[in-house]
Each structure stands twice: as C-alpha cells, then as structure tokens.
Tab-separated table of C-alpha atoms and ligand atoms in Angstrom:
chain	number	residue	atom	x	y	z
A	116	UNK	CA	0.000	0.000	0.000
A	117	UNK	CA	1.195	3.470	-1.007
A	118	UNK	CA	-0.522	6.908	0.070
A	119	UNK	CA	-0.044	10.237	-1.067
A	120	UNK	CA	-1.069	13.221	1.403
A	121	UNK	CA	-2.851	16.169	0.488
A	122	UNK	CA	-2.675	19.327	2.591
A	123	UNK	CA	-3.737	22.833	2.947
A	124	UNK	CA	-5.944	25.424	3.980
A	125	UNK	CA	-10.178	25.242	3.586
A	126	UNK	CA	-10.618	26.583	0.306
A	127	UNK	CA	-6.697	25.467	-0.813
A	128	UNK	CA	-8.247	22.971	-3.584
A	129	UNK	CA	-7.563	19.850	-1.923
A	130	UNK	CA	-11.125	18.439	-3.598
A	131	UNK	CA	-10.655	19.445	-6.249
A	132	UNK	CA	-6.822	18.493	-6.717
A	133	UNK	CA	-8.018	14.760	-5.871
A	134	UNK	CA	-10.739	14.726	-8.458
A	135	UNK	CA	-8.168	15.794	-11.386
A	136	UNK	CA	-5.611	13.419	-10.102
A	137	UNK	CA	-8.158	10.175	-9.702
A	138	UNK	CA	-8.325	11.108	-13.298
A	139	UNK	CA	-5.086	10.766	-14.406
A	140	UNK	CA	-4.000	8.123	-12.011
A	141	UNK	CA	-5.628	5.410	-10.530
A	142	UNK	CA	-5.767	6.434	-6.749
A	143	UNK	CA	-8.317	6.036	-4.162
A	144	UNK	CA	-9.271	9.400	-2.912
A	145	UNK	CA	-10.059	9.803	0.949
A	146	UNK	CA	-11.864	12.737	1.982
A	147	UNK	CA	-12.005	12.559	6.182
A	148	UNK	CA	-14.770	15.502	5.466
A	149	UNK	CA	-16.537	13.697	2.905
A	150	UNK	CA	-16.615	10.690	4.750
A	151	UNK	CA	-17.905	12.822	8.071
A	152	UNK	CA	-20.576	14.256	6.378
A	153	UNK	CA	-21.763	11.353	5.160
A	154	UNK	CA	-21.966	9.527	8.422
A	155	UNK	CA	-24.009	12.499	9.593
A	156	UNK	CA	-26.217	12.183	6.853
A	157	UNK	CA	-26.973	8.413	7.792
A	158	UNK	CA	-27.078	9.203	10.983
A	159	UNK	CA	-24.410	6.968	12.104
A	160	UNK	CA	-22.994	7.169	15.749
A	161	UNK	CA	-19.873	8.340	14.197
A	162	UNK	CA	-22.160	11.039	12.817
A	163	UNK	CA	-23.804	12.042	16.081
A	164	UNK	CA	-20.434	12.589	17.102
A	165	UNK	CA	-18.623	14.325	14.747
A	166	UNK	CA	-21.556	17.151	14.125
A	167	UNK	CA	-21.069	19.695	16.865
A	168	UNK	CA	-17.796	19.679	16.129
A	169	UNK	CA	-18.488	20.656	12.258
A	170	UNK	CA	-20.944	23.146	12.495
A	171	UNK	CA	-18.254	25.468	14.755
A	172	UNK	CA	-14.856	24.017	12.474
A	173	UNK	CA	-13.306	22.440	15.373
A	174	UNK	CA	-11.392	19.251	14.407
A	175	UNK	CA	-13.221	16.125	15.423
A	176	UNK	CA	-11.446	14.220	17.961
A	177	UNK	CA	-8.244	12.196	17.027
A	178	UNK	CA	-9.597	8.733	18.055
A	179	UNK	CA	-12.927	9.034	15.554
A	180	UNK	CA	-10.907	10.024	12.659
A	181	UNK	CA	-8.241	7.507	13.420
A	182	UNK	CA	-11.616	4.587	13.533
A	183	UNK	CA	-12.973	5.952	10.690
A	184	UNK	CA	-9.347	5.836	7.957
A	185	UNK	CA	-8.169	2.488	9.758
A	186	UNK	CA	-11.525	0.774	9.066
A	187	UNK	CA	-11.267	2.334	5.168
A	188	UNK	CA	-7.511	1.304	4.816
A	189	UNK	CA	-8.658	-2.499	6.086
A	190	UNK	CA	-11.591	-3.055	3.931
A	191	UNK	CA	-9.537	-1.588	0.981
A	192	UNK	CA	-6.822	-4.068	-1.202
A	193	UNK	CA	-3.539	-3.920	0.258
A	194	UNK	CA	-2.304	-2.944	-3.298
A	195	UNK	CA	-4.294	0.254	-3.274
A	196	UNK	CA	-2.610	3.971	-4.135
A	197	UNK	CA	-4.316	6.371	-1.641
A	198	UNK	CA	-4.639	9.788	-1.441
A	199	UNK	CA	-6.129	11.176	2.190
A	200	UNK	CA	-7.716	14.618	1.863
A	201	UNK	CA	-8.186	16.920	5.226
A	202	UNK	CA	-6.148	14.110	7.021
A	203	UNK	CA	-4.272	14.318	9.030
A	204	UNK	CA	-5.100	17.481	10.495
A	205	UNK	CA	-2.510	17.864	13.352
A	206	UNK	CA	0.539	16.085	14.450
A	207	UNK	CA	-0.629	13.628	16.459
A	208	UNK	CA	-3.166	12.206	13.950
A	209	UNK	CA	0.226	12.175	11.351
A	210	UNK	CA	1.672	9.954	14.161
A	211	UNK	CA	-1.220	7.758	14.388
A	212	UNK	CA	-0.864	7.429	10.385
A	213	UNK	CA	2.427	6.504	10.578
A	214	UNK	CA	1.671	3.803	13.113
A	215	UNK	CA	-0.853	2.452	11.164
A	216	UNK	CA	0.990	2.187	7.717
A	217	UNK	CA	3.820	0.667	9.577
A	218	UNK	CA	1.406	-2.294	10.927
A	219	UNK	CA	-0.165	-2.228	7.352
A	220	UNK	CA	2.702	-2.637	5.304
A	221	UNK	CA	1.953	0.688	3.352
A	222	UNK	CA	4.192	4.132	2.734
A	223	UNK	CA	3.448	7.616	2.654
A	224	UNK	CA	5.429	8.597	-0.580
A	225	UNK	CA	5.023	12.512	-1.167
A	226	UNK	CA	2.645	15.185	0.964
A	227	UNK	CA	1.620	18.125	-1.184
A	228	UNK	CA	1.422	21.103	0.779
A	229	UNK	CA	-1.371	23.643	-1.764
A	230	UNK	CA	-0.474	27.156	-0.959
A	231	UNK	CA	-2.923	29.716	-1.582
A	232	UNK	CA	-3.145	32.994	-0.652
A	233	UNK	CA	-5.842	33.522	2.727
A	234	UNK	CA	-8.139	36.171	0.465
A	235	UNK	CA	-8.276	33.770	-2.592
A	236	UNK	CA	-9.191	30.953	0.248
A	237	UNK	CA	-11.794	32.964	1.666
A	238	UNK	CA	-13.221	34.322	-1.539
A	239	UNK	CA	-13.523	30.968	-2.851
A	240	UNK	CA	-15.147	29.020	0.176
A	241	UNK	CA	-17.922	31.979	0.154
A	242	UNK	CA	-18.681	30.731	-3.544
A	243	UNK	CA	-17.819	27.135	-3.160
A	244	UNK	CA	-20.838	24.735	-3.601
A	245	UNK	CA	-20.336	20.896	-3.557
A	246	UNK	CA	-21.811	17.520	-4.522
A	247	UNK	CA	-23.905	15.688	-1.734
A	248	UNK	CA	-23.497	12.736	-3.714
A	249	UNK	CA	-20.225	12.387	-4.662
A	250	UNK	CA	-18.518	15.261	-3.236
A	251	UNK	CA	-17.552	17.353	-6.520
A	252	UNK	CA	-16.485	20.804	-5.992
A	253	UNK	CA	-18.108	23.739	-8.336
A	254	UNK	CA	-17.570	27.477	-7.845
A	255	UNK	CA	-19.900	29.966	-8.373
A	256	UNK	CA	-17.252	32.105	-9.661
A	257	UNK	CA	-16.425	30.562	-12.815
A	258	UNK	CA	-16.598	26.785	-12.435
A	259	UNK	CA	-20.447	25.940	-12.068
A	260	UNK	CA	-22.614	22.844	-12.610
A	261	UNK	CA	-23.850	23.004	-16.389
A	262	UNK	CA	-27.344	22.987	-15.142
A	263	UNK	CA	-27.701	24.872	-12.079
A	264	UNK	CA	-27.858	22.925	-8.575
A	265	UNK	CA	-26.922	19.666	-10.817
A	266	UNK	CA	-23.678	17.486	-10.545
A	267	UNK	CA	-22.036	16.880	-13.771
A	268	UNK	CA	-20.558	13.889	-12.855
A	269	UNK	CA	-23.207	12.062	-11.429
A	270	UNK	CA	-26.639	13.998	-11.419
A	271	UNK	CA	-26.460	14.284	-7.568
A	272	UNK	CA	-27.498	17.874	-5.871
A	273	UNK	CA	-25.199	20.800	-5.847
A	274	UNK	CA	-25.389	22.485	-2.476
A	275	UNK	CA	-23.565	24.782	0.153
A	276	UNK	CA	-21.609	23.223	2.707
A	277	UNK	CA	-23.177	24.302	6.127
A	278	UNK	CA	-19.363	25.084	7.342
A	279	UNK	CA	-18.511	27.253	4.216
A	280	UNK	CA	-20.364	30.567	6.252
A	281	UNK	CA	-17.932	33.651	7.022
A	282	UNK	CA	-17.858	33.187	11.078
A	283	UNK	CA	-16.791	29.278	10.273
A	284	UNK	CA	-14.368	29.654	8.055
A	285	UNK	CA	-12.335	32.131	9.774
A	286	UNK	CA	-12.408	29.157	12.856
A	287	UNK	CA	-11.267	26.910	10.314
A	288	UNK	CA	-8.657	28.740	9.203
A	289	UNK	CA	-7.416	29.758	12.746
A	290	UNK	CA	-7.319	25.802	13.472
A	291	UNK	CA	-5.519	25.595	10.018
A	292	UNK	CA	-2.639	27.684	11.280
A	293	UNK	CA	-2.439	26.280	15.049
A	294	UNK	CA	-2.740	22.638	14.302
A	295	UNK	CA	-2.542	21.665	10.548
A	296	UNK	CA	0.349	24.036	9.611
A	297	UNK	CA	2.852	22.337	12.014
A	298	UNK	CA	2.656	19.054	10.709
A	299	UNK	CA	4.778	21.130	7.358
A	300	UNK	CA	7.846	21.157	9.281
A	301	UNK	CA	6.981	16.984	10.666
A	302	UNK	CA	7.122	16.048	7.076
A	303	UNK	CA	10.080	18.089	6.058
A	304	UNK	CA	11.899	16.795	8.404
A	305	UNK	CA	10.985	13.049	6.722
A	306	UNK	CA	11.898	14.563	3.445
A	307	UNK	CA	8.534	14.135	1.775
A	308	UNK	CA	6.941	17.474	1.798
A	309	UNK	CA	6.811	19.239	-1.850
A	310	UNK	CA	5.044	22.834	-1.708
A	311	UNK	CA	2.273	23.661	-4.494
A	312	UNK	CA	1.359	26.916	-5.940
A	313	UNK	CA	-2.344	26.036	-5.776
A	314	UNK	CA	-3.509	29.565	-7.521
A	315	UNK	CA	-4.093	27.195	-10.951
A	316	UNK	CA	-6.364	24.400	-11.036
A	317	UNK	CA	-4.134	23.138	-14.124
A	318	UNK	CA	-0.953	24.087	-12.638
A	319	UNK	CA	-1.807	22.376	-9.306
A	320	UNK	CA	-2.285	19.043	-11.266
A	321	UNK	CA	0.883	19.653	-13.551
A	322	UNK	CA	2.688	19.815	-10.552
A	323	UNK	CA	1.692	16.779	-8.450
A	324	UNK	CA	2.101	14.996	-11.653
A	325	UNK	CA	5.410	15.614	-12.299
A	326	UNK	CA	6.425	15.242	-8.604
A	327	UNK	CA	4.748	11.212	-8.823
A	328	UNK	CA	6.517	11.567	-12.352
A	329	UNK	CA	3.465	10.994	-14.400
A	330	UNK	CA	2.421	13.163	-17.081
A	331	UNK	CA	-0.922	14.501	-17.332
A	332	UNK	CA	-1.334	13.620	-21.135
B	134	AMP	P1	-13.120	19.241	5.200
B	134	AMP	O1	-14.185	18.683	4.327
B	134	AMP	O2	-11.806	18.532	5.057
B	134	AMP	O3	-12.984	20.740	5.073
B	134	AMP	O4	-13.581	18.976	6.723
B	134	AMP	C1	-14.756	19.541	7.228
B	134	AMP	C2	-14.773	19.389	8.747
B	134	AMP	O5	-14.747	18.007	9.096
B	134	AMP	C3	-13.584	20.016	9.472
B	134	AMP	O6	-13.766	21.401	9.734
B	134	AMP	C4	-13.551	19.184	10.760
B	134	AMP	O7	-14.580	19.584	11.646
B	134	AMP	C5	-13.923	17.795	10.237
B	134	AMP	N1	-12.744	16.993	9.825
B	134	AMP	C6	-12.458	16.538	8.575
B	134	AMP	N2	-11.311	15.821	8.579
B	134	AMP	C7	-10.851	15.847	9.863
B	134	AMP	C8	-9.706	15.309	10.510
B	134	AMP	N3	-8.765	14.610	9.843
B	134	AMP	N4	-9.576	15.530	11.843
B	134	AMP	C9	-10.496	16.222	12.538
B	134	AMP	N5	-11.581	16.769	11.992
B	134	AMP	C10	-11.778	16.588	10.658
C-alpha cells in the first residue's frame, strides 16, 4: 500500500486536486470531510459525534478520525494507491498514520502542501458549492454545474456546505494555522513534503504529476 497526502488550507483545492488526479491516475481518494458528512447524513454514531464539532470548524477528535481511515484502509486491497484529503489534520493524527501504515505494510510517498493565498481561500469558500453525492467541488465564480444545482458527474445535488459561512471559516482557518500548519515542518523533516502553488487548477495538477513523475497527457 502506497498513500499520497494532500494538505492545505479550507478553500486550498484539496477536492478538487483529488478529483483531477483520480483522473489521471488510478488512486483512491479519501476525503475525512466527505466521509464525516456522510456519516451524519446516515445518521451513524460516528455522525452524532462528529456534528457539533463541524458546524463550529473544530477538528473532530483524534480517536474518531483515526476509527474511521483504519476501518477504510482495512476493507480496501492492500495494493491500493491512496490519497487522504483533510487528514491528518494535526501532528498527532500524522503519528497515528504513521503507526498504522507501519502495521499495514503501506508508505506515505510525497505530501503536497497547496499554498494559496488567505483572500483567494476565503473568496472561494464563500462561492464554493459541492456535490452531496459524490462530493464534486463547483464554484460559483467561474466553475459551475452546467445545469444549475446539478452534478455533472453524477446527477447528484449541488449544495452549500453548512461550514462554508464567514464566522466558520475564519475558525477553520485559525485551526488551520495552530494545528494543521505544524505538521509542514513533521514532514520536512521526513523529506517528503513538496510545496504547491495552488492559484491554478491546471498548474496544481501539472505539478503533483510531475512530482509522482506521471504526465498529465
Ligand atoms: P473538510 O471537508 O476537510 O474541510 O472537513 C470539514 C470538517 O470536518 C472540518 O472542519 C472538521 O470539523 C472535520 N474533519 C475533517 N477531517 C478531519 C480530521 N482529519 N480531523 C479532525 N476533523 C476533521
């Protein structure tokens, strides 16, 4: 099992970097936020848990993430490529990773850090709407659904995150800066972190690509 790691700010393009990349390369994409939102939406106990914290952009706590990835890792083949999305989110969730590839066999390979500027992250969570079905990001600004309020890709409903709201995103991107932007300098210090210019949706994927040394056509 190899992973790759995406990080980066709300807003930074992690989403959407992970659906241009499952594109071009087979890799299992997992979203910790996707996956979240989904358990609320069945109304799983993981759900009921994970809510409160949501709705104010706290991080959920270590041990429910950690349940929620080990479970997907084990039901997964043990030949998979994965790419985690909004995980980890602090350094001791990067040490539970670690722990866990180690007893699975697997390897972190490369951890994209997508730097954006904070007023293009903030302009583009106020106009970001998503997928509830398969979690596709659109952008009022530019990239919208072909018909409005309708995925492209699979039909589903095009909707606005209940997070993606001015008070919580400037929560999220306080908790961004205490506890996601540390864990830059835990995977320098491995040798595996490779910084993005994330302004270009194109230029994003050129660059991951030629990092994994693939090329995009
Ligand atoms: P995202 O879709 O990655 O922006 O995540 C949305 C929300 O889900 C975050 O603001 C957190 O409340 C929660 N969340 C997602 N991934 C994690 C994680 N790895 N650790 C803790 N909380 C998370």
């Amino acid at each position: 099992m190899k992973a790759i790691i995406l990080l980066g700010a709300p807003g930074a393009g992690k989403g959407t970097a992970a659906e241009d990349l499952k594109q071009q390369v087979g890799i299992a994409h997992i979203s910790t936020g996707d996956m979240l939102r989904e358990a609320i939406r069945a109304g799983t106990p993981v759900g009921r848990e994970a809510k409160a914290y949501m709705e104010k952009g706290e991080l959920v706590p270590d041990d429910v993430i950690l349940r929620i990835v080990r479970d997907r890792l084990q039901a997964g083949n043990p030949d998979s490529y994965y790419m985690f999305d909004g995980f980890p989110r602090n350094v001791h969730q990067a040490e539970l990773l670690d722990d866990l590839m180690a007893k699975l066999g697997g390897e972190i390979t490369h951890v994209f850090m997508l730097e954006v500027a904070r007023e293009v992250v903030i302009r583009r969570i106020s106009n970001r709407r998503v997928c509830r079905q398969c979690g596709a990001v659109y952008n009022l600004n530019g990239m919208r659904p072909k018909v409005d309020g309708v995925c492209d890709v699979c039909g589903g409903e095009v909707y606005q995150r209940a997070d993606d709201n001015e008070t919580t995103v400037a929560n999220r991107l306080d908790v961004f800066q205490r506890e996601t932007a540390p864990l830059m300098a835990y995977y320098e210090g491995k040798g595996k972190l490779m910084r993005i210019d994330a302004l270009d949706r194109k230029e994003t994927e050129e660059q991951i690509l030629r990092h994994l040394d693939i090329d995009s056509q």
